[in-house]
XYZ file of C-alpha atoms in Angstrom:
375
model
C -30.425 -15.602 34.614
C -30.960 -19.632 33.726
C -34.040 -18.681 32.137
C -33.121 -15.497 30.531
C -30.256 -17.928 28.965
C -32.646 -20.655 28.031
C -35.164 -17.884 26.624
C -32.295 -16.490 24.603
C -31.703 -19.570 22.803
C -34.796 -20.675 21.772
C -35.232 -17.188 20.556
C -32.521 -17.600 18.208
C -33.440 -21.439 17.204
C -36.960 -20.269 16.193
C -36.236 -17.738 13.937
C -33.237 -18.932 11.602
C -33.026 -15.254 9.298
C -31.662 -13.914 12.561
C -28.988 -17.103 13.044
C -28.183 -16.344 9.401
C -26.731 -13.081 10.387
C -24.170 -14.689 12.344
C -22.376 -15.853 9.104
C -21.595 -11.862 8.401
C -19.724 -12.079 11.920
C -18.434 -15.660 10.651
C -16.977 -13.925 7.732
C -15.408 -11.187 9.408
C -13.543 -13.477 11.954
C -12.468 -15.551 9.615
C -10.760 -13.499 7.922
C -9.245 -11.482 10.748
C -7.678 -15.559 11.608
C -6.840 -16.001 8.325
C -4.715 -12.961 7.764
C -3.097 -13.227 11.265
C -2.223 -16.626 10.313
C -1.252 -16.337 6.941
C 0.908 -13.191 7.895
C 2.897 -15.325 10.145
C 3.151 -18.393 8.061
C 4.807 -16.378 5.096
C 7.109 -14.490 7.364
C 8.483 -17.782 8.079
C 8.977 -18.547 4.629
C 10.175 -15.147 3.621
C 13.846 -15.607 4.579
C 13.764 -18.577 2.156
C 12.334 -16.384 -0.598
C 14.349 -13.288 -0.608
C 16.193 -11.872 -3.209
C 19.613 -13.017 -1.862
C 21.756 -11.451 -4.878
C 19.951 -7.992 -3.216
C 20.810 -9.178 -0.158
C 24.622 -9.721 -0.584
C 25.779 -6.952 -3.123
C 27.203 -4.230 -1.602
C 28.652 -1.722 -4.179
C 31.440 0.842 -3.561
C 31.721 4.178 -5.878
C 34.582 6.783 -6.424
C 37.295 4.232 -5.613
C 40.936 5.562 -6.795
C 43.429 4.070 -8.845
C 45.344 2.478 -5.421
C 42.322 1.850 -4.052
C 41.073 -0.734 -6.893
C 44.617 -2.206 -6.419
C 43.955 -3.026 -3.292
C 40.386 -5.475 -3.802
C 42.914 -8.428 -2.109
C 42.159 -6.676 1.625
C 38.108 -6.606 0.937
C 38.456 -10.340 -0.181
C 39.824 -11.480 2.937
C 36.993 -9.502 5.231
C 35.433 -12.785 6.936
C 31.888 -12.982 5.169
C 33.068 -11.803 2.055
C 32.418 -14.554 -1.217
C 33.909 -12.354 -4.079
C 34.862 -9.201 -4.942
C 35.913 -7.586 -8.158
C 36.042 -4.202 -10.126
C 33.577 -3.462 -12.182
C 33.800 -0.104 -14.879
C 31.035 0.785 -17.298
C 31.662 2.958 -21.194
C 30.898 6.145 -20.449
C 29.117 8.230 -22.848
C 28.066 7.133 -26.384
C 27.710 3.780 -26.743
C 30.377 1.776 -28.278
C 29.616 -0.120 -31.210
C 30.036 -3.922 -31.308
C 30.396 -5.943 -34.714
C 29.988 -9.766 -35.176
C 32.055 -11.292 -37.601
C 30.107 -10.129 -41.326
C 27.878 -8.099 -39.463
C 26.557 -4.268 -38.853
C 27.574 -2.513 -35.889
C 25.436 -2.253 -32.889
C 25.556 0.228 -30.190
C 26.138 -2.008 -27.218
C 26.749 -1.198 -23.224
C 30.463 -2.225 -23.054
C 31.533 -3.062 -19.151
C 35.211 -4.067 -17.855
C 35.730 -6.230 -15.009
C 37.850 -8.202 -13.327
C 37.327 -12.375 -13.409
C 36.486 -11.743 -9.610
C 33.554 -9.516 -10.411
C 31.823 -11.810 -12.552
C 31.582 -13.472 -9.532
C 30.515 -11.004 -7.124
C 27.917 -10.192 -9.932
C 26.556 -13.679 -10.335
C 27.358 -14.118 -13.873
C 26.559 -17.402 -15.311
C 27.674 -18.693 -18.442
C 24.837 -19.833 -20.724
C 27.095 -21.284 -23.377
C 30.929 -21.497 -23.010
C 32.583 -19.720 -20.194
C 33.897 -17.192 -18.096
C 37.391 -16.030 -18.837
C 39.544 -16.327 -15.409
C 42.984 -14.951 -14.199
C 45.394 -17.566 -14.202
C 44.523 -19.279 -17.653
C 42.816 -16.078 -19.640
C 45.312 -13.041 -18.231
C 46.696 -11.004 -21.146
C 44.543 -12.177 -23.698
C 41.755 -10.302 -25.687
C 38.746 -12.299 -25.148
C 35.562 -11.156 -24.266
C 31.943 -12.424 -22.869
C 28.342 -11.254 -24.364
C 25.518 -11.085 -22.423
C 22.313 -13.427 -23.653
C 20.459 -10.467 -24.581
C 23.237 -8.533 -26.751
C 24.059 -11.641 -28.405
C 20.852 -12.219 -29.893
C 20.248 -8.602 -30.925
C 23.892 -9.095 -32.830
C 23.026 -12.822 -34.126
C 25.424 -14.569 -31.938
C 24.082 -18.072 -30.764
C 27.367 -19.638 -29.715
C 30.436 -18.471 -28.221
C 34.260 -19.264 -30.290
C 33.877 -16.758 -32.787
C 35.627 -13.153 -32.831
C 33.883 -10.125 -32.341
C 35.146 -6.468 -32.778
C 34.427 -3.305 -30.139
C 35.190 -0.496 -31.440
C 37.378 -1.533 -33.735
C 39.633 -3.812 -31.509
C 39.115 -7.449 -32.123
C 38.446 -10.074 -29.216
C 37.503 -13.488 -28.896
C 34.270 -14.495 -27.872
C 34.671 -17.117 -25.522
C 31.123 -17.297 -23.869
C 27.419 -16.026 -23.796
C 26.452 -15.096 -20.254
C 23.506 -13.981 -18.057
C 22.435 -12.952 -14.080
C 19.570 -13.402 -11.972
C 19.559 -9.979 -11.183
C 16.654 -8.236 -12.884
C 18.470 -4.656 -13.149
C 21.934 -6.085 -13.988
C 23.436 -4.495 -17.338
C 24.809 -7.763 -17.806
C 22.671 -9.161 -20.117
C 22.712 -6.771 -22.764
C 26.488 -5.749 -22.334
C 29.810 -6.964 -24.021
C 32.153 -7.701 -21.103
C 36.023 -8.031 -21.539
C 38.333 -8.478 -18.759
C 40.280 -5.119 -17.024
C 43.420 -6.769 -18.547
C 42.261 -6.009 -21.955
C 42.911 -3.491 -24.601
C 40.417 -0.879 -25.001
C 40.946 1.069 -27.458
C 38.816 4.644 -28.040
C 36.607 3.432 -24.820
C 36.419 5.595 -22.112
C 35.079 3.783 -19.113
C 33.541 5.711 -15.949
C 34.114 5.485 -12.876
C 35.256 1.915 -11.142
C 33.403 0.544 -8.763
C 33.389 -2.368 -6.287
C 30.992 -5.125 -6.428
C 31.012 -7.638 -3.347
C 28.996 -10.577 -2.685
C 28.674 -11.045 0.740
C 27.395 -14.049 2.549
C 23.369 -13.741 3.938
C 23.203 -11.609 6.773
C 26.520 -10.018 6.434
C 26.017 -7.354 3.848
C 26.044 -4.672 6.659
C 29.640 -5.624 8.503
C 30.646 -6.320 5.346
C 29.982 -2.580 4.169
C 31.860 -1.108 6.840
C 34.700 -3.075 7.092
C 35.514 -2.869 3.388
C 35.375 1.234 3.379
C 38.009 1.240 6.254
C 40.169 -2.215 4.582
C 40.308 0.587 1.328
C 40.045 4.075 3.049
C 40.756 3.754 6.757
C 42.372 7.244 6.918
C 38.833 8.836 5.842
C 36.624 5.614 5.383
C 32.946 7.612 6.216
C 34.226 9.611 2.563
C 34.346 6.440 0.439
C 30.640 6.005 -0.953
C 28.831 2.826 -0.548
C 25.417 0.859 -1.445
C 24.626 -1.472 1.425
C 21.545 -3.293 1.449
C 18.840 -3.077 4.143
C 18.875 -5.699 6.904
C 17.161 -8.807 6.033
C 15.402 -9.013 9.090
C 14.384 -6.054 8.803
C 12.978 -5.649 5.179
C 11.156 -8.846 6.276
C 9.609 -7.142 9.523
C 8.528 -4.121 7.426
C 6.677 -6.289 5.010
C 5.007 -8.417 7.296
C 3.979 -5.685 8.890
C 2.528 -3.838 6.082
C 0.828 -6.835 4.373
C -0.587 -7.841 8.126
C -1.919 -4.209 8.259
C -3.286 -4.339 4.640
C -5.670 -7.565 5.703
C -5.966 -6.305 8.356
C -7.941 -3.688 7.738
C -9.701 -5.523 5.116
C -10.875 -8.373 8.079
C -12.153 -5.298 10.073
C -14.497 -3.636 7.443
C -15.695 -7.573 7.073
C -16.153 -7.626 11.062
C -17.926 -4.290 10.886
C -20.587 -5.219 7.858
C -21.178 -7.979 9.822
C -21.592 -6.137 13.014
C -24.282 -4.038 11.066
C -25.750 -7.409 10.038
C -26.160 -8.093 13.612
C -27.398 -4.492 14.758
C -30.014 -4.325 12.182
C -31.659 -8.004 12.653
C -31.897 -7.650 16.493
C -33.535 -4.014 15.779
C -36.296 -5.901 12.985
C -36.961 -8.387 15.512
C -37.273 -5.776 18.387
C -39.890 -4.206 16.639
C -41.507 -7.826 15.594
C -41.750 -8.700 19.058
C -43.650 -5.641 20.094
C -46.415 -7.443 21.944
C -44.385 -9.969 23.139
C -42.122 -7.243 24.857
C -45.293 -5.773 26.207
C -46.930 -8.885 27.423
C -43.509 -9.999 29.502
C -43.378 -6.642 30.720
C -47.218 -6.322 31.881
C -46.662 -9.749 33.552
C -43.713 -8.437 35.485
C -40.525 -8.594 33.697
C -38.369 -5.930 34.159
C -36.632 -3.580 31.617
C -33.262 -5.290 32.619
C -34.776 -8.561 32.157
C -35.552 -7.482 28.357
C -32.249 -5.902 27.733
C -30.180 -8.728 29.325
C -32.647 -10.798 26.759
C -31.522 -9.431 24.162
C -27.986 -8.612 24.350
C -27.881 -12.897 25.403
C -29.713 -13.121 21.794
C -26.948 -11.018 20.024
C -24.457 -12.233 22.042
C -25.098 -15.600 21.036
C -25.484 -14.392 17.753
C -21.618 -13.264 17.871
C -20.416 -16.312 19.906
C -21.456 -18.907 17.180
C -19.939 -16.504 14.302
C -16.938 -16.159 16.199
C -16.830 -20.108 16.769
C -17.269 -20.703 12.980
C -15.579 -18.119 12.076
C -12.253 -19.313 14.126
C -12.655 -22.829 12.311
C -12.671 -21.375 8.881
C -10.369 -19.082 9.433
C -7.879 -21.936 10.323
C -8.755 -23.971 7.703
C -7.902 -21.404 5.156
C -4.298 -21.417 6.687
C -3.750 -25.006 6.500
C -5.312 -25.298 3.118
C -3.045 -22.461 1.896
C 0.442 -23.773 3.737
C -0.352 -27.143 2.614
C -0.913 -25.751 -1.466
C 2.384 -23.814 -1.370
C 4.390 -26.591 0.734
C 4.686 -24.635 3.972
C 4.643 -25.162 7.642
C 1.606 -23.712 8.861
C 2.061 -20.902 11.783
C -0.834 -19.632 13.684
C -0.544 -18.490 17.411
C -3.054 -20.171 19.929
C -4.135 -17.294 21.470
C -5.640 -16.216 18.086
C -7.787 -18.679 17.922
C -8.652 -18.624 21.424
C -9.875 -15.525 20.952
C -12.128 -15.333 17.983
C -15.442 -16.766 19.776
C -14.541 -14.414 22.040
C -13.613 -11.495 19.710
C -17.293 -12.242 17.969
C -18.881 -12.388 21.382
C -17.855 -8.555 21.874
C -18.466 -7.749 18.647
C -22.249 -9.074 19.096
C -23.082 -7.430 22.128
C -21.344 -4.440 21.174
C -23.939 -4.513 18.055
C -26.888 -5.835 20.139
C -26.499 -3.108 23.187
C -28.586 -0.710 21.228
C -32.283 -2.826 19.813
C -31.697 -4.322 23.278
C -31.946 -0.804 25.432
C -34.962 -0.331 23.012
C -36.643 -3.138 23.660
C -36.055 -2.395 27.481
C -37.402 0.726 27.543
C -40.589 -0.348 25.690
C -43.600 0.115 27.763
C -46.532 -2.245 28.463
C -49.082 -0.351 27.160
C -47.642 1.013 24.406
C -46.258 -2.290 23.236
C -49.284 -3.889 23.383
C -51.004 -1.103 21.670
C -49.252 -1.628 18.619
């Protein structure tokens, strides 16, 4: 076996095209560490970089007239931050006037100073109007968006909706890409309203990370406990497990991608040792008319291929690493790659090159003498 071993290798040192093929094996493994790795870096960044807003909104609908009277129970659910009604115009738009200018059809919302809150409404310029220093008057907010389309660029100035006049005490805006915040006027549910005829309230609550779920199922029974399965509610997914579903599914995406590049370079592999099968014809014969047997050959050759895979799987594990590090230290992360994954790339391209040499290497082993040397 020593000299099938040392035969092997000198095979493969004198003819560098067929050590080139390794590098499609290289590639393959490479990227098989490299999405493992990167896969489980991210996931440990991903808590970090969720949408927490999506996280922590939980939203209530078809809430009765008691019901929104009674938002003080929801507040005090432990891992509750704020919680507020929230009521949207219902059909045509009313229209909203700056102070010498047209009217513009506008989304008009009413909600409570807590629900700016649970809605993550930040003032851009002025403020928020609140319930102990703001109650009973007619103020309003704007949202960045509607204010510029009405030429608004600072807040103290009166505006009318639909024909009621309030003052503008602030411009205001959300993180939350589908909020109607932005483009809505906003006045406070203590507020005339004249000729508006809002929809349905509903109840917006911010909820620590983590405890949208309890948070959803307390609040149904704090308002409804008679019937609480009949009050609707929006409840965001787990965290943890919106984060397991999409590590899973970009881990299966590269995946799959890594194994075509393992399979090309399997084909690399297959298709060298069958070229140099057929260039070593008389060699083949000569060893065999000499003695050799046709194990001897095939264990030859799958050695050759093996080796083949061994070194790709060896470089291949390096790179592979390498492209994790250089991509956790470019984004700032702590780089996360299991051991056992890169203990088992040589040996992942060491199957892969025997699996790819077992057929030019039963070839060459059933060659015989004659024929071999014939040709």
């Amino acid at each position: 076996m020593g000299d099938l071993i040392a035969e092997a290798v000198e095979a493969v040192r004198a003819r560098p095209r067929t050590a080139l093929t390794a590098l499609g094996i290289a590639l393959g493994i490479a990227a098989l560490v490299a999405t493992i790795g990167l896969t489980g870096t991210a996931a440990a960044q991903l808590s970090a970089r969720f949408d927490a807003l999506k996280a922590t909104t939980v939203t209530l609908h078809g809430l009765s007239e008691d019901e929104t009277g009674e938002v003080g129970r929801v507040e005090r659910l432990n891992g509750v931050v704020a919680a507020g009604v929230v009521s949207a115009a219902s059909g045509e738009l009313p229209t909203v006037r700056a102070s010498g200018g047209p009217p513009v059809e506008t989304v008009v919302m009413s909600a409570s100073a807590s629900a700016l809150r649970a809605l993550n409404v930040r003032p851009v310029s002025g403020r928020a109007y609140q319930d102990d220093t703001d109650r009973g008057r007619q103020v309003a907010l704007l949202g960045d968006i509607a204010a510029r389309s009405l030429g608004i660029d600072h807040p103290n100035t009166e505006i009318s909706i639909s024909g009621v006049t309030y003052r503008l005490i602030g411009i205001v805006t959300t993180p939350e890409l589908d909020s109607q915040a932005p483009l809505a006027a906003i006045i406070p549910d203590w507020a005339s309203a004249k000729r508006i005829d809002f929809g349905e309230p509903q109840l917006v609550i911010k909820t620590r990370l983590g405890a949208a779920q309890q948070v959803g199922r307390e609040a149904k029974v704090a308002l409804r406990p008679q019937a609480p399965d009949t009050l609707p509610a929006e409840i965001p997914p787990d965290p943890r497990h919106l984060r397991a579903q999409v590590e899973t599914d970009a881990r299966d995406l590269f995946l799959l991608m890594a194994a075509v590049s393992l399979l090309v370079g399997a084909l690399s592999v297959a298709n060298t040792m069958l070229i140099a099968v057929l260039e070593r014809r008389h060699e083949i014969g000569l060893r065999r008319a000499v003695g050799a047997t046709r194990g001897a050959i095939l264990t030859q050759f799958l050695i050759e291929s093996g080796l083949l895979g061994l070194a790709g799987g060896i470089v291949g594990g390096i790179a592979g690493l390498d492209v994790v590090i250089a991509v956790a230290l470019a984004k700032g992360w702590t780089a996360a790659i299991s051991g056992w994954v890169l203990a088992a790339a040589p040996l992942t391209g060491l199957l892969v090159g025997l699996s790819a040499g077992l057929h030019p290497a039963v070839r060459a082993g059933r060659m015989e003498p004659l024929t071999a040397l014939a040709t």
